[in-house]
PDB file of C-alpha atoms in Angstrom:
ATOM      1  CA  MET A   1     143.938 172.429 193.303  1.00  0.00           C
ATOM      2  CA  SER A   2     146.552 174.034 195.348  1.00  0.00           C
ATOM      3  CA  PHE A   3     149.181 172.305 197.780  1.00  0.00           C
ATOM      4  CA  THR A   4     147.355 173.576 200.833  1.00  0.00           C
ATOM      5  CA  THR A   5     144.295 171.880 199.989  1.00  0.00           C
ATOM      6  CA  GLU A   6     145.994 168.765 199.199  1.00  0.00           C
ATOM      7  CA  ILE A   7     147.586 168.481 202.687  1.00  0.00           C
ATOM      8  CA  LYS A   8     143.643 169.240 204.209  1.00  0.00           C
ATOM      9  CA  LYS A   9     142.183 166.751 201.961  1.00  0.00           C
ATOM     10  CA  GLU A  10     145.033 164.181 203.492  1.00  0.00           C
ATOM     11  CA  ILE A  11     144.088 165.416 207.240  1.00  0.00           C
ATOM     12  CA  LEU A  12     140.089 164.916 206.401  1.00  0.00           C
ATOM     13  CA  SER A  13     141.144 161.161 205.487  1.00  0.00           C
ATOM     14  CA  PHE A  14     142.020 160.362 208.819  1.00  0.00           C
ATOM     15  CA  PRO A  15     139.678 158.111 211.154  1.00  0.00           C
ATOM     16  CA  MET A  16     139.263 159.152 214.650  1.00  0.00           C
ATOM     17  CA  ARG A  17     141.166 156.725 216.884  1.00  0.00           C
ATOM     18  CA  ASN A  18     139.519 157.528 220.122  1.00  0.00           C
ATOM     19  CA  ASP A  19     137.552 160.704 221.820  1.00  0.00           C
ATOM     20  CA  THR A  20     139.987 162.353 223.453  1.00  0.00           C
ATOM     21  CA  GLU A  21     141.555 162.567 220.105  1.00  0.00           C
ATOM     22  CA  ARG A  22     138.691 163.945 218.143  1.00  0.00           C
ATOM     23  CA  ILE A  23     137.695 166.604 220.812  1.00  0.00           C
ATOM     24  CA  ALA A  24     141.065 167.932 220.290  1.00  0.00           C
ATOM     25  CA  LEU A  25     140.784 168.207 216.828  1.00  0.00           C
ATOM     26  CA  LEU A  26     137.492 169.989 217.407  1.00  0.00           C
ATOM     27  CA  SER A  27     138.887 172.412 219.954  1.00  0.00           C
ATOM     28  CA  GLY A  28     141.471 173.201 217.635  1.00  0.00           C
ATOM     29  CA  PHE A  29     139.257 174.440 215.142  1.00  0.00           C
ATOM     30  CA  ILE A  30     136.375 175.918 216.911  1.00  0.00           C
ATOM     31  CA  ARG A  31     138.579 177.791 219.170  1.00  0.00           C
ATOM     32  CA  ASN A  32     139.701 179.378 216.081  1.00  0.00           C
ATOM     33  CA  ASN A  33     136.856 179.668 213.927  1.00  0.00           C
ATOM     34  CA  ALA A  34     133.147 179.660 215.882  1.00  0.00           C
ATOM     35  CA  THR A  35     131.479 183.031 215.748  1.00  0.00           C
ATOM     36  CA  TRP A  36     127.980 183.739 217.256  1.00  0.00           C
ATOM     37  CA  GLU A  37     124.573 184.263 215.693  1.00  0.00           C
ATOM     38  CA  GLU A  38     122.240 185.227 218.782  1.00  0.00           C
ATOM     39  CA  ASP A  39     122.329 182.052 220.676  1.00  0.00           C
ATOM     40  CA  LYS A  40     123.883 179.787 217.672  1.00  0.00           C
ATOM     41  CA  LEU A  41     127.506 178.884 217.553  1.00  0.00           C
ATOM     42  CA  VAL A  42     128.134 178.869 213.781  1.00  0.00           C
ATOM     43  CA  LEU A  43     131.093 177.385 212.591  1.00  0.00           C
ATOM     44  CA  SER A  44     132.387 178.189 208.570  1.00  0.00           C
ATOM     45  CA  SER A  45     134.954 177.481 205.712  1.00  0.00           C
ATOM     46  CA  GLU A  46     135.514 178.125 201.947  1.00  0.00           C
ATOM     47  CA  ASN A  47     135.967 174.426 201.834  1.00  0.00           C
ATOM     48  CA  LYS A  48     133.131 172.000 201.833  1.00  0.00           C
ATOM     49  CA  GLU A  49     135.227 168.887 202.465  1.00  0.00           C
ATOM     50  CA  VAL A  50     136.118 170.438 206.087  1.00  0.00           C
ATOM     51  CA  ILE A  51     132.738 171.306 207.004  1.00  0.00           C
ATOM     52  CA  ASP A  52     131.366 167.759 206.047  1.00  0.00           C
ATOM     53  CA  TYR A  53     134.153 166.300 207.997  1.00  0.00           C
ATOM     54  CA  LEU A  54     133.851 168.757 211.336  1.00  0.00           C
ATOM     55  CA  GLY A  55     129.956 167.171 211.021  1.00  0.00           C
ATOM     56  CA  GLU A  56     131.023 163.779 211.055  1.00  0.00           C
ATOM     57  CA  GLN A  57     132.878 164.555 214.419  1.00  0.00           C
ATOM     58  CA  LEU A  58     130.146 166.449 215.683  1.00  0.00           C
ATOM     59  CA  LYS A  59     127.640 163.761 215.216  1.00  0.00           C
ATOM     60  CA  GLU A  60     128.744 161.929 218.444  1.00  0.00           C
ATOM     61  CA  GLU A  61     127.830 164.835 220.509  1.00  0.00           C
ATOM     62  CA  ASP A  62     124.290 165.437 221.862  1.00  0.00           C
ATOM     63  CA  LEU A  63     123.810 168.451 219.645  1.00  0.00           C
ATOM     64  CA  GLU A  64     121.230 169.825 216.890  1.00  0.00           C
ATOM     65  CA  TYR A  65     122.614 171.631 214.229  1.00  0.00           C
ATOM     66  CA  TYR A  66     122.482 171.849 210.285  1.00  0.00           C
ATOM     67  CA  THR A  67     124.746 172.800 207.442  1.00  0.00           C
ATOM     68  CA  GLU A  68     123.984 175.596 204.942  1.00  0.00           C
ATOM     69  CA  VAL A  69     125.520 177.328 202.048  1.00  0.00           C
ATOM     70  CA  LYS A  70     126.519 181.168 201.853  1.00  0.00           C
ATOM     71  CA  SER A  71     126.840 182.774 198.510  1.00  0.00           C
ATOM     72  CA  GLY A  72     130.740 184.654 198.067  1.00  0.00           C
ATOM     73  CA  ASN A  73     130.029 188.267 198.805  1.00  0.00           C
ATOM     74  CA  ASN A  74     131.852 190.742 197.498  1.00  0.00           C
ATOM     75  CA  PHE A  75     135.380 189.982 199.405  1.00  0.00           C
ATOM     76  CA  SER A  76     135.431 186.356 197.974  1.00  0.00           C
ATOM     77  CA  LYS A  77     133.787 184.493 194.932  1.00  0.00           C
ATOM     78  CA  ASN A  78     133.787 181.565 197.023  1.00  0.00           C
ATOM     79  CA  ASN A  79     130.970 179.945 198.698  1.00  0.00           C
ATOM     80  CA  LEU A  80     131.013 180.237 202.372  1.00  0.00           C
ATOM     81  CA  TYR A  81     129.977 176.407 203.957  1.00  0.00           C
ATOM     82  CA  ARG A  82     128.050 176.479 207.749  1.00  0.00           C
ATOM     83  CA  ILE A  83     127.592 174.375 210.365  1.00  0.00           C
ATOM     84  CA  VAL A  84     125.023 176.193 212.669  1.00  0.00           C
ATOM     85  CA  ILE A  85     124.666 174.531 216.031  1.00  0.00           C
ATOM     86  CA  SER A  86     121.525 175.791 218.299  1.00  0.00           C
ATOM     87  CA  LYS A  87     121.222 172.876 220.844  1.00  0.00           C
ATOM     88  CA  ASN A  88     123.680 172.035 223.527  1.00  0.00           C
ATOM     89  CA  ILE A  89     126.412 174.229 223.196  1.00  0.00           C
ATOM     90  CA  GLU A  90     127.910 174.827 226.224  1.00  0.00           C
ATOM     91  CA  GLN A  91     128.221 170.839 226.546  1.00  0.00           C
ATOM     92  CA  LEU A  92     130.324 171.075 223.775  1.00  0.00           C
ATOM     93  CA  LEU A  93     132.512 174.556 224.787  1.00  0.00           C
ATOM     94  CA  THR A  94     132.957 172.715 227.874  1.00  0.00           C
ATOM     95  CA  LYS A  95     134.557 169.558 226.531  1.00  0.00           C
ATOM     96  CA  ILE A  96     136.482 171.748 223.681  1.00  0.00           C
ATOM     97  CA  ALA A  97     137.729 174.265 226.518  1.00  0.00           C
ATOM     98  CA  TYR A  98     136.318 177.307 224.529  1.00  0.00           C
ATOM     99  CA  GLN A  99     136.185 179.787 227.820  1.00  0.00           C
ATOM    100  CA  LYS A 100     140.076 179.167 228.887  1.00  0.00           C
ATOM    101  CA  GLU A 101     142.426 181.512 226.863  1.00  0.00           C
ATOM    102  CA  THR A 102     144.484 178.396 226.005  1.00  0.00           C
ATOM    103  CA  PRO A 103     143.772 174.861 226.226  1.00  0.00           C
ATOM    104  CA  PRO A 104     144.489 173.102 229.301  1.00  0.00           C
ATOM    105  CA  PHE A 105     147.278 170.335 229.895  1.00  0.00           C
ATOM    106  CA  TYR A 106     144.485 167.201 229.700  1.00  0.00           C
ATOM    107  CA  LEU A 107     143.302 168.372 226.448  1.00  0.00           C
ATOM    108  CA  VAL A 108     146.576 168.176 224.459  1.00  0.00           C
ATOM    109  CA  GLY A 109     149.119 166.718 227.039  1.00  0.00           C
ATOM    110  CA  GLU A 110     149.801 163.314 224.945  1.00  0.00           C
ATOM    111  CA  GLU A 111     151.472 163.921 221.647  1.00  0.00           C
ATOM    112  CA  GLU A 112     148.910 162.537 219.641  1.00  0.00           C
ATOM    113  CA  GLU A 113     146.366 164.875 221.327  1.00  0.00           C
ATOM    114  CA  ALA A 114     148.841 167.846 220.617  1.00  0.00           C
ATOM    115  CA  ARG A 115     149.092 166.476 216.625  1.00  0.00           C
ATOM    116  CA  CYS A 116     145.173 166.388 216.463  1.00  0.00           C
ATOM    117  CA  TYR A 117     145.015 170.219 218.163  1.00  0.00           C
ATOM    118  CA  ILE A 118     147.823 171.260 215.257  1.00  0.00           C
ATOM    119  CA  ARG A 119     145.556 169.487 212.632  1.00  0.00           C
ATOM    120  CA  GLY A 120     142.042 171.561 213.843  1.00  0.00           C
ATOM    121  CA  VAL A 121     144.194 174.390 213.975  1.00  0.00           C
ATOM    122  CA  PHE A 122     145.313 174.235 210.376  1.00  0.00           C
ATOM    123  CA  LEU A 123     142.315 173.143 208.980  1.00  0.00           C
ATOM    124  CA  ASN A 124     140.746 176.647 210.215  1.00  0.00           C
ATOM    125  CA  GLY A 125     143.595 178.771 208.922  1.00  0.00           C
ATOM    126  CA  GLY A 126     146.795 177.210 207.727  1.00  0.00           C
ATOM    127  CA  SER A 127     148.514 177.030 204.397  1.00  0.00           C
ATOM    128  CA  VAL A 128     151.689 175.957 202.704  1.00  0.00           C
ATOM    129  CA  ASN A 129     153.691 177.379 199.683  1.00  0.00           C
ATOM    130  CA  ASP A 130     153.550 174.789 197.069  1.00  0.00           C
ATOM    131  CA  PRO A 131     157.707 173.626 197.218  1.00  0.00           C
ATOM    132  CA  LYS A 132     157.683 174.507 193.255  1.00  0.00           C
ATOM    133  CA  THR A 133     157.644 178.522 194.139  1.00  0.00           C
ATOM    134  CA  SER A 134     161.167 180.232 194.853  1.00  0.00           C
ATOM    135  CA  ARG A 135     159.518 180.461 198.637  1.00  0.00           C
ATOM    136  CA  TYR A 136     159.223 178.250 201.300  1.00  0.00           C
ATOM    137  CA  HIS A 137     156.345 179.266 203.555  1.00  0.00           C
ATOM    138  CA  MET A 138     153.790 177.556 205.978  1.00  0.00           C
ATOM    139  CA  GLU A 139     151.715 179.944 208.130  1.00  0.00           C
ATOM    140  CA  ILE A 140     148.495 179.555 210.334  1.00  0.00           C
ATOM    141  CA  VAL A 141     146.625 182.803 211.055  1.00  0.00           C
ATOM    142  CA  ILE A 142     145.113 183.389 214.180  1.00  0.00           C
ATOM    143  CA  ASP A 143     142.948 185.791 215.408  1.00  0.00           C
ATOM    144  CA  TYR A 144     143.968 186.082 219.744  1.00  0.00           C
ATOM    145  CA  PRO A 145     147.346 186.698 220.930  1.00  0.00           C
ATOM    146  CA  GLU A 146     147.196 184.111 223.757  1.00  0.00           C
ATOM    147  CA  GLU A 147     145.989 181.681 221.207  1.00  0.00           C
ATOM    148  CA  ALA A 148     148.584 182.695 218.870  1.00  0.00           C
ATOM    149  CA  VAL A 149     151.832 182.196 221.588  1.00  0.00           C
ATOM    150  CA  PHE A 150     149.829 179.039 222.749  1.00  0.00           C
ATOM    151  CA  VAL A 151     150.245 177.494 219.371  1.00  0.00           C
ATOM    152  CA  GLN A 152     153.594 178.555 218.885  1.00  0.00           C
ATOM    153  CA  LYS A 153     154.714 176.613 221.883  1.00  0.00           C
ATOM    154  CA  LEU A 154     152.616 173.928 220.922  1.00  0.00           C
ATOM    155  CA  LEU A 155     154.978 173.589 216.906  1.00  0.00           C
ATOM    156  CA  ASN A 156     158.157 174.381 219.274  1.00  0.00           C
ATOM    157  CA  GLN A 157     157.342 171.110 221.527  1.00  0.00           C
ATOM    158  CA  PHE A 158     157.979 169.587 218.213  1.00  0.00           C
ATOM    159  CA  ASP A 159     161.321 171.364 217.869  1.00  0.00           C
ATOM    160  CA  LEU A 160     160.286 173.261 214.569  1.00  0.00           C
ATOM    161  CA  ASN A 161     161.502 176.602 215.739  1.00  0.00           C
ATOM    162  CA  ALA A 162     158.037 178.080 214.797  1.00  0.00           C
ATOM    163  CA  LYS A 163     158.176 182.564 214.616  1.00  0.00           C
ATOM    164  CA  LEU A 164     155.131 184.758 215.476  1.00  0.00           C
ATOM    165  CA  LEU A 165     154.221 187.773 213.742  1.00  0.00           C
ATOM    166  CA  ASN A 166     151.868 190.559 214.666  1.00  0.00           C
ATOM    167  CA  ARG A 167     149.677 191.454 211.732  1.00  0.00           C
ATOM    168  CA  GLU A 168     147.313 193.984 211.295  1.00  0.00           C
ATOM    169  CA  LYS A 169     144.978 191.873 211.526  1.00  0.00           C
ATOM    170  CA  GLY A 170     145.490 189.182 213.850  1.00  0.00           C
ATOM    171  CA  TYR A 171     148.538 186.696 214.723  1.00  0.00           C
ATOM    172  CA  MET A 172     150.212 184.298 212.098  1.00  0.00           C
ATOM    173  CA  VAL A 173     152.442 181.632 213.139  1.00  0.00           C
ATOM    174  CA  TYR A 174     154.639 180.554 210.458  1.00  0.00           C
ATOM    175  CA  LEU A 175     158.229 178.595 209.441  1.00  0.00           C
ATOM    176  CA  LYS A 176     160.312 179.306 206.651  1.00  0.00           C
ATOM    177  CA  GLU A 177     162.893 176.588 206.579  1.00  0.00           C
ATOM    178  CA  ALA A 178     162.586 174.226 204.420  1.00  0.00           C
ATOM    179  CA  GLU A 179     163.242 171.110 206.587  1.00  0.00           C
ATOM    180  CA  LYS A 180     161.069 172.317 209.388  1.00  0.00           C
ATOM    181  CA  ILE A 181     158.235 172.481 207.250  1.00  0.00           C
ATOM    182  CA  SER A 182     158.791 169.066 206.076  1.00  0.00           C
ATOM    183  CA  ASP A 183     158.871 168.313 209.613  1.00  0.00           C
ATOM    184  CA  PHE A 184     155.663 169.897 210.232  1.00  0.00           C
ATOM    185  CA  LEU A 185     154.018 167.757 207.616  1.00  0.00           C
ATOM    186  CA  LYS A 186     155.188 164.784 209.045  1.00  0.00           C
ATOM    187  CA  ILE A 187     153.527 165.933 212.483  1.00  0.00           C
ATOM    188  CA  LEU A 188     150.307 166.527 210.753  1.00  0.00           C
ATOM    189  CA  GLY A 189     150.920 162.904 209.691  1.00  0.00           C
ATOM    190  CA  THR A 190     150.243 163.765 205.828  1.00  0.00           C
ATOM    191  CA  SER A 191     152.317 161.231 204.376  1.00  0.00           C
ATOM    192  CA  LYS A 192     151.382 162.036 200.842  1.00  0.00           C
ATOM    193  CA  ALA A 193     152.334 165.748 201.220  1.00  0.00           C
ATOM    194  CA  VAL A 194     155.897 164.853 202.920  1.00  0.00           C
ATOM    195  CA  LEU A 195     156.579 162.362 199.865  1.00  0.00           C
ATOM    196  CA  TYR A 196     156.012 165.694 197.294  1.00  0.00           C
ATOM    197  CA  PHE A 197     157.424 168.186 199.637  1.00  0.00           C
ATOM    198  CA  GLU A 198     160.455 166.198 199.750  1.00  0.00           C
ATOM    199  CA  ASP A 199     160.882 165.197 196.552  1.00  0.00           C
ATOM    200  CA  ILE A 200     160.417 168.984 195.021  1.00  0.00           C
ATOM    201  CA  ARG A 201     163.028 170.175 197.845  1.00  0.00           C
ATOM    202  CA  VAL A 202     166.117 167.802 196.780  1.00  0.00           C
ATOM    203  CA  TYR A 203     165.246 168.120 193.098  1.00  0.00           C
ATOM    204  CA  HIS A 204     165.695 172.296 194.036  1.00  0.00           C
ATOM    205  CA  GLU A 205     168.917 171.198 196.382  1.00  0.00           C
ATOM    206  CA  LYS A 206     170.352 169.474 193.538  1.00  0.00           C
ATOM    207  CA  LYS A 207     169.519 171.939 190.791  1.00  0.00           C
ATOM    208  CA  ASN A 208     171.100 174.759 193.129  1.00  0.00           C
ATOM    209  CA  GLU A 209     173.931 172.554 193.667  1.00  0.00           C
ATOM    210  CA  THR A 210     174.747 172.508 190.356  1.00  0.00           C
ATOM    211  CA  ASN A 211     174.360 176.034 189.503  1.00  0.00           C
ATOM    212  CA  ARG A 212     177.280 176.365 192.459  1.00  0.00           C
ATOM    213  CA  LEU A 213     179.384 173.864 190.424  1.00  0.00           C
ATOM    214  CA  ASN A 214     178.885 175.581 187.366  1.00  0.00           C
ATOM    215  CA  ASN A 215     179.411 179.031 188.566  1.00  0.00           C
ATOM    216  CA  CYS A 216     182.639 177.752 190.524  1.00  0.00           C
ATOM    217  CA  GLU A 217     183.989 176.113 187.327  1.00  0.00           C
ATOM    218  CA  GLN A 218     183.005 178.977 185.271  1.00  0.00           C
ATOM    219  CA  ALA A 219     184.642 181.285 187.981  1.00  0.00           C
ATOM    220  CA  ASN A 220     187.857 179.341 187.574  1.00  0.00           C
ATOM    221  CA  THR A 221     187.924 179.430 183.711  1.00  0.00           C
ATOM    222  CA  ASP A 222     187.582 182.981 183.610  1.00  0.00           C
ATOM    223  CA  ARG A 223     190.339 183.296 186.126  1.00  0.00           C
ATOM    224  CA  ILE A 224     192.456 180.827 184.131  1.00  0.00           C
ATOM    225  CA  VAL A 225     191.656 182.997 180.821  1.00  0.00           C
ATOM    226  CA  SER A 226     192.394 186.308 182.486  1.00  0.00           C
ATOM    227  CA  THR A 227     196.030 185.085 183.690  1.00  0.00           C
ATOM    228  CA  ALA A 228     196.661 183.681 180.536  1.00  0.00           C
ATOM    229  CA  LEU A 229     195.693 186.989 178.344  1.00  0.00           C
ATOM    230  CA  GLU A 230     197.974 188.950 181.163  1.00  0.00           C
ATOM    231  CA  GLN A 231     201.324 186.687 180.865  1.00  0.00           C
ATOM    232  CA  LEU A 232     200.518 186.957 177.132  1.00  0.00           C
ATOM    233  CA  LYS A 233     200.298 191.001 177.302  1.00  0.00           C
ATOM    234  CA  GLN A 234     203.715 190.353 179.555  1.00  0.00           C
ATOM    235  CA  ILE A 235     205.425 188.234 176.753  1.00  0.00           C
ATOM    236  CA  GLU A 236     204.592 190.840 174.178  1.00  0.00           C
ATOM    237  CA  MET A 237     206.041 193.982 175.793  1.00  0.00           C
ATOM    238  CA  ILE A 238     209.297 191.445 176.238  1.00  0.00           C
ATOM    239  CA  ARG A 239     209.002 190.640 172.043  1.00  0.00           C
ATOM    240  CA  LYS A 240     208.460 194.374 171.452  1.00  0.00           C
ATOM    241  CA  ASN A 241     211.604 195.691 173.620  1.00  0.00           C
ATOM    242  CA  ALA A 242     213.610 192.976 172.149  1.00  0.00           C
ATOM    243  CA  ALA A 243     214.613 191.564 175.500  1.00  0.00           C
ATOM    244  CA  PHE A 244     214.159 187.671 174.878  1.00  0.00           C
ATOM    245  CA  ASP A 245     217.880 187.297 175.871  1.00  0.00           C
ATOM    246  CA  LEU A 246     217.692 188.802 179.039  1.00  0.00           C
ATOM    247  CA  LEU A 247     215.603 185.447 180.259  1.00  0.00           C
ATOM    248  CA  ASP A 248     217.404 182.793 181.439  1.00  0.00           C
ATOM    249  CA  ASP A 249     217.048 179.530 179.489  1.00  0.00           C
ATOM    250  CA  LYS A 250     214.400 177.572 181.311  1.00  0.00           C
ATOM    251  CA  THR A 251     212.264 180.940 181.148  1.00  0.00           C
ATOM    252  CA  LYS A 252     212.502 181.394 177.634  1.00  0.00           C
ATOM    253  CA  GLU A 253     211.058 178.185 177.719  1.00  0.00           C
ATOM    254  CA  ALA A 254     207.978 178.852 179.695  1.00  0.00           C
ATOM    255  CA  LEU A 255     207.311 182.054 177.678  1.00  0.00           C
ATOM    256  CA  ILE A 256     207.388 180.005 174.580  1.00  0.00           C
ATOM    257  CA  TYR A 257     205.187 177.044 175.248  1.00  0.00           C
ATOM    258  CA  ARG A 258     202.980 180.060 176.680  1.00  0.00           C
ATOM    259  CA  GLU A 259     203.052 181.451 173.211  1.00  0.00           C
ATOM    260  CA  LYS A 260     202.341 178.210 171.629  1.00  0.00           C
ATOM    261  CA  TYR A 261     199.250 177.519 174.056  1.00  0.00           C
ATOM    262  CA  LYS A 262     197.785 180.459 174.813  1.00  0.00           C
ATOM    263  CA  GLU A 263     194.265 179.322 176.691  1.00  0.00           C
ATOM    264  CA  ALA A 264     195.931 176.352 178.864  1.00  0.00           C
ATOM    265  CA  SER A 265     195.802 176.731 182.934  1.00  0.00           C
ATOM    266  CA  LEU A 266     199.160 176.415 184.625  1.00  0.00           C
ATOM    267  CA  LYS A 267     198.459 173.076 185.680  1.00  0.00           C
ATOM    268  CA  GLU A 268     197.844 172.269 182.122  1.00  0.00           C
ATOM    269  CA  LEU A 269     200.928 173.918 180.799  1.00  0.00           C
ATOM    270  CA  SER A 270     203.268 172.576 183.398  1.00  0.00           C
ATOM    271  CA  GLU A 271     202.160 168.787 182.532  1.00  0.00           C
ATOM    272  CA  ILE A 272     202.494 169.772 178.694  1.00  0.00           C
ATOM    273  CA  ILE A 273     205.873 170.851 179.177  1.00  0.00           C
ATOM    274  CA  SER A 274     206.901 167.731 181.041  1.00  0.00           C
ATOM    275  CA  LEU A 275     205.804 165.457 178.391  1.00  0.00           C
ATOM    276  CA  GLU A 276     207.315 167.274 175.885  1.00  0.00           C
ATOM    277  CA  THR A 277     210.450 168.315 176.726  1.00  0.00           C
ATOM    278  CA  GLY A 278     211.039 165.171 179.378  1.00  0.00           C
ATOM    279  CA  LYS A 279     211.660 167.167 182.055  1.00  0.00           C
ATOM    280  CA  LYS A 280     208.969 167.197 184.862  1.00  0.00           C
ATOM    281  CA  ILE A 281     207.790 171.014 185.868  1.00  0.00           C
ATOM    282  CA  THR A 282     205.551 171.412 188.558  1.00  0.00           C
ATOM    283  CA  LYS A 283     202.636 173.951 188.521  1.00  0.00           C
ATOM    284  CA  SER A 284     204.697 175.950 191.223  1.00  0.00           C
ATOM    285  CA  GLY A 285     207.941 175.900 189.178  1.00  0.00           C
ATOM    286  CA  LEU A 286     206.067 176.829 186.269  1.00  0.00           C
ATOM    287  CA  ASN A 287     204.643 179.945 188.214  1.00  0.00           C
ATOM    288  CA  HIS A 288     208.100 181.165 189.621  1.00  0.00           C
ATOM    289  CA  ARG A 289     209.243 181.430 185.604  1.00  0.00           C
ATOM    290  CA  PHE A 290     206.124 183.662 185.042  1.00  0.00           C
ATOM    291  CA  ARG A 291     207.151 185.517 187.699  1.00  0.00           C
ATOM    292  CA  LYS A 292     210.691 186.161 186.285  1.00  0.00           C
ATOM    293  CA  ILE A 293     208.590 187.532 183.329  1.00  0.00           C
ATOM    294  CA  LYS A 294     206.260 189.816 184.852  1.00  0.00           C
ATOM    295  CA  GLU A 295     209.134 191.842 186.573  1.00  0.00           C
ATOM    296  CA  LEU A 296     211.006 191.549 183.352  1.00  0.00           C
ATOM    297  CA  ALA A 297     207.586 193.430 181.855  1.00  0.00           C
ATOM    298  CA  LEU A 298     207.111 195.992 184.677  1.00  0.00           C
ATOM    299  CA  ARG A 299     210.952 196.970 183.972  1.00  0.00           C
ATOM    300  CA  LEU A 300     210.585 197.516 180.290  1.00  0.00           C
ATOM    301  CA  GLN A 301     207.136 199.413 181.224  1.00  0.00           C
ATOM    302  CA  LYS A 302     208.471 201.810 183.407  1.00  0.00           C
ATOM    303  CA  GLU A 303     211.727 202.482 181.080  1.00  0.00           C
ATOM    304  CA  SER A 304     210.057 203.005 177.888  1.00  0.00           C
TER     305      SER A 304
END
């Protein structure tokens, strides 16, 4: 079962607390789903549980309707489940503000009613990528521009930073930020989906942080090795030209310890010298001695 199906299944488990919330959810779904066959209003979905749920909500209305199943066509192998309404349609359409370009304030003015409208829209055309995939993505596909802008604004009342994209067929309201998608699931009220999403998101973040630390540690190791190899080449130039005695005693000491501890970092080497000689030397002080070695090596290289 897909993550989107799990979310919708959780929405379908919610009881309606009052008539206004029920009408808001029906409005969100029907305004974005309904089609006409002569004088009959048809609601359809490939998800049987969604149609069963809508049928339960429509029982509160004085309607005549029946449900049916149509086999998948060439484009989809899935069955299409339908509610066909044949009586008192205008009464229902007036309640859900179907004739208006966008839902009026009285329908979605309260926060809970707005949440129910969003649930209805999502049940029709919404999807969320499973967070186990590499892409965080939530989208709601909508046919009409006025409705798409309305849904975008409704989501952004909850500070979701929803974006709108004009596609070849219809419009897409979408979220890309993991945190915003998590907030969207909270708005839907799908607590199980939120917990699953957050668990996976935190895992990804910790994994990415570990990778960054490992990469940083590897980069530091590479720099240490590169620096040590460069210093050993400079020492080799000095030894080759019998120029060891051109260095002062402290710099000779640094040279000898580098030859002895070829892979040590400057910090490690300064601690070793301090411990073994009983004379404290800092990383900065040791670096100063290696600059003298480098200068002598470069001079010898030019003269050769």
